[in-house]
Short mmCIF file of C-alpha atoms in Angstrom, two decimals:
data_model
loop_
_atom_site.label_atom_id
_atom_site.label_comp_id
_atom_site.label_asym_id
_atom_site.label_seq_id
_atom_site.Cartn_x
_atom_site.Cartn_y
_atom_site.Cartn_z
CA MET A 1 -98.77 -23.96 -7.58
CA ALA A 2 -98.61 -20.54 -5.97
CA LYS A 3 -96.62 -21.93 -3.04
CA GLN A 4 -94.12 -23.60 -5.35
CA GLU A 5 -93.61 -20.41 -7.32
CA GLY A 6 -93.02 -18.52 -4.06
CA LEU A 7 -90.34 -21.03 -3.07
CA LYS A 8 -88.63 -20.68 -6.41
CA ALA A 9 -88.58 -16.91 -6.02
CA LEU A 10 -87.09 -17.23 -2.53
CA LYS A 11 -84.32 -19.49 -3.79
CA ASN A 12 -83.47 -17.00 -6.52
CA ASN A 13 -83.22 -14.17 -3.97
CA GLU A 14 -80.85 -16.20 -1.81
CA SER A 15 -78.44 -16.67 -4.70
CA ILE A 16 -78.28 -12.90 -5.26
CA CYS A 17 -76.82 -12.21 -1.79
CA LYS A 18 -73.04 -12.55 -1.96
CA SER A 19 -70.62 -12.18 0.89
CA TYR A 20 -67.41 -10.21 0.63
CA GLY A 21 -64.50 -9.50 2.94
CA VAL A 22 -62.81 -6.24 3.74
CA GLN A 23 -59.03 -6.18 3.48
CA GLU A 24 -57.28 -4.10 6.13
CA ASP A 25 -54.70 -1.57 5.07
CA ILE A 26 -51.11 -2.29 5.99
CA PRO A 27 -49.25 0.41 7.90
CA ARG A 28 -47.72 3.03 5.67
CA VAL A 29 -45.13 4.37 8.16
CA ARG A 30 -43.24 3.19 11.22
CA ILE A 31 -42.75 5.78 13.98
CA LEU A 32 -40.03 5.44 16.62
CA PHE A 33 -39.73 7.58 19.77
CA ASP A 34 -36.88 7.95 22.28
CA ALA A 35 -36.03 10.23 25.20
CA THR A 36 -33.04 10.83 27.47
CA TYR A 37 -32.23 12.83 30.62
CA ASP A 38 -28.89 14.22 31.86
CA ASN A 39 -28.63 14.51 35.68
CA LYS A 40 -25.55 16.77 35.54
CA THR A 41 -26.99 19.53 33.34
CA PHE A 42 -30.71 18.93 34.09
CA ARG A 43 -31.46 18.72 30.38
CA SER A 44 -33.69 16.30 28.51
CA ALA A 45 -34.06 15.50 24.84
CA PHE A 46 -36.83 13.79 22.90
CA GLY A 47 -36.69 12.43 19.39
CA LEU A 48 -39.25 11.14 16.93
CA VAL A 49 -38.56 9.60 13.52
CA GLY A 50 -40.89 8.14 10.91
CA TRP A 51 -39.95 5.70 8.15
CA ASP A 52 -42.06 4.60 5.18
CA LEU A 53 -42.26 1.02 3.89
CA ARG A 54 -39.30 1.58 1.55
CA GLY A 55 -37.04 2.68 4.41
CA ASN A 56 -37.07 6.37 3.53
CA LEU A 57 -37.02 8.87 6.39
CA THR A 58 -40.29 10.82 6.24
CA VAL A 59 -40.51 12.58 9.64
CA LEU A 60 -37.84 13.85 12.02
CA LYS A 61 -38.47 15.89 15.18
CA THR A 62 -36.11 16.69 18.07
CA ILE A 63 -36.97 18.68 21.21
CA ILE A 64 -34.44 19.73 23.88
CA HIS A 65 -35.58 20.99 27.31
CA SER A 66 -33.30 22.60 29.87
CA ASN A 67 -33.66 23.10 33.65
CA ASP A 68 -35.77 19.99 34.15
CA PRO A 69 -35.89 19.35 37.92
CA SER A 70 -36.08 15.54 37.67
CA PRO A 71 -36.39 12.64 35.24
CA PHE A 72 -40.07 12.40 36.20
CA ALA A 73 -40.66 15.97 35.01
CA ALA A 74 -38.82 15.15 31.77
CA GLU A 75 -41.09 12.15 31.29
CA ALA A 76 -44.11 14.40 31.78
CA TYR A 77 -42.83 16.66 28.98
CA ALA A 78 -42.60 13.65 26.69
#
């Protein structure tokens, strides 16, 4: 009898354990980056924009460098 009662208790404990999944968050913003270099004036520019899920502009950043010796140096600044 004691063994049967122990088995019943074990079966009850198994039914208590429930599994659940975790839902991942979807991205809240989309960030785009672009850069350009001008060989004639040795200037480079970098831009960064961020859009939310509704299409509203949330972030805007522009940086302009002058006297960059080469496109490789401009890429290093980026």
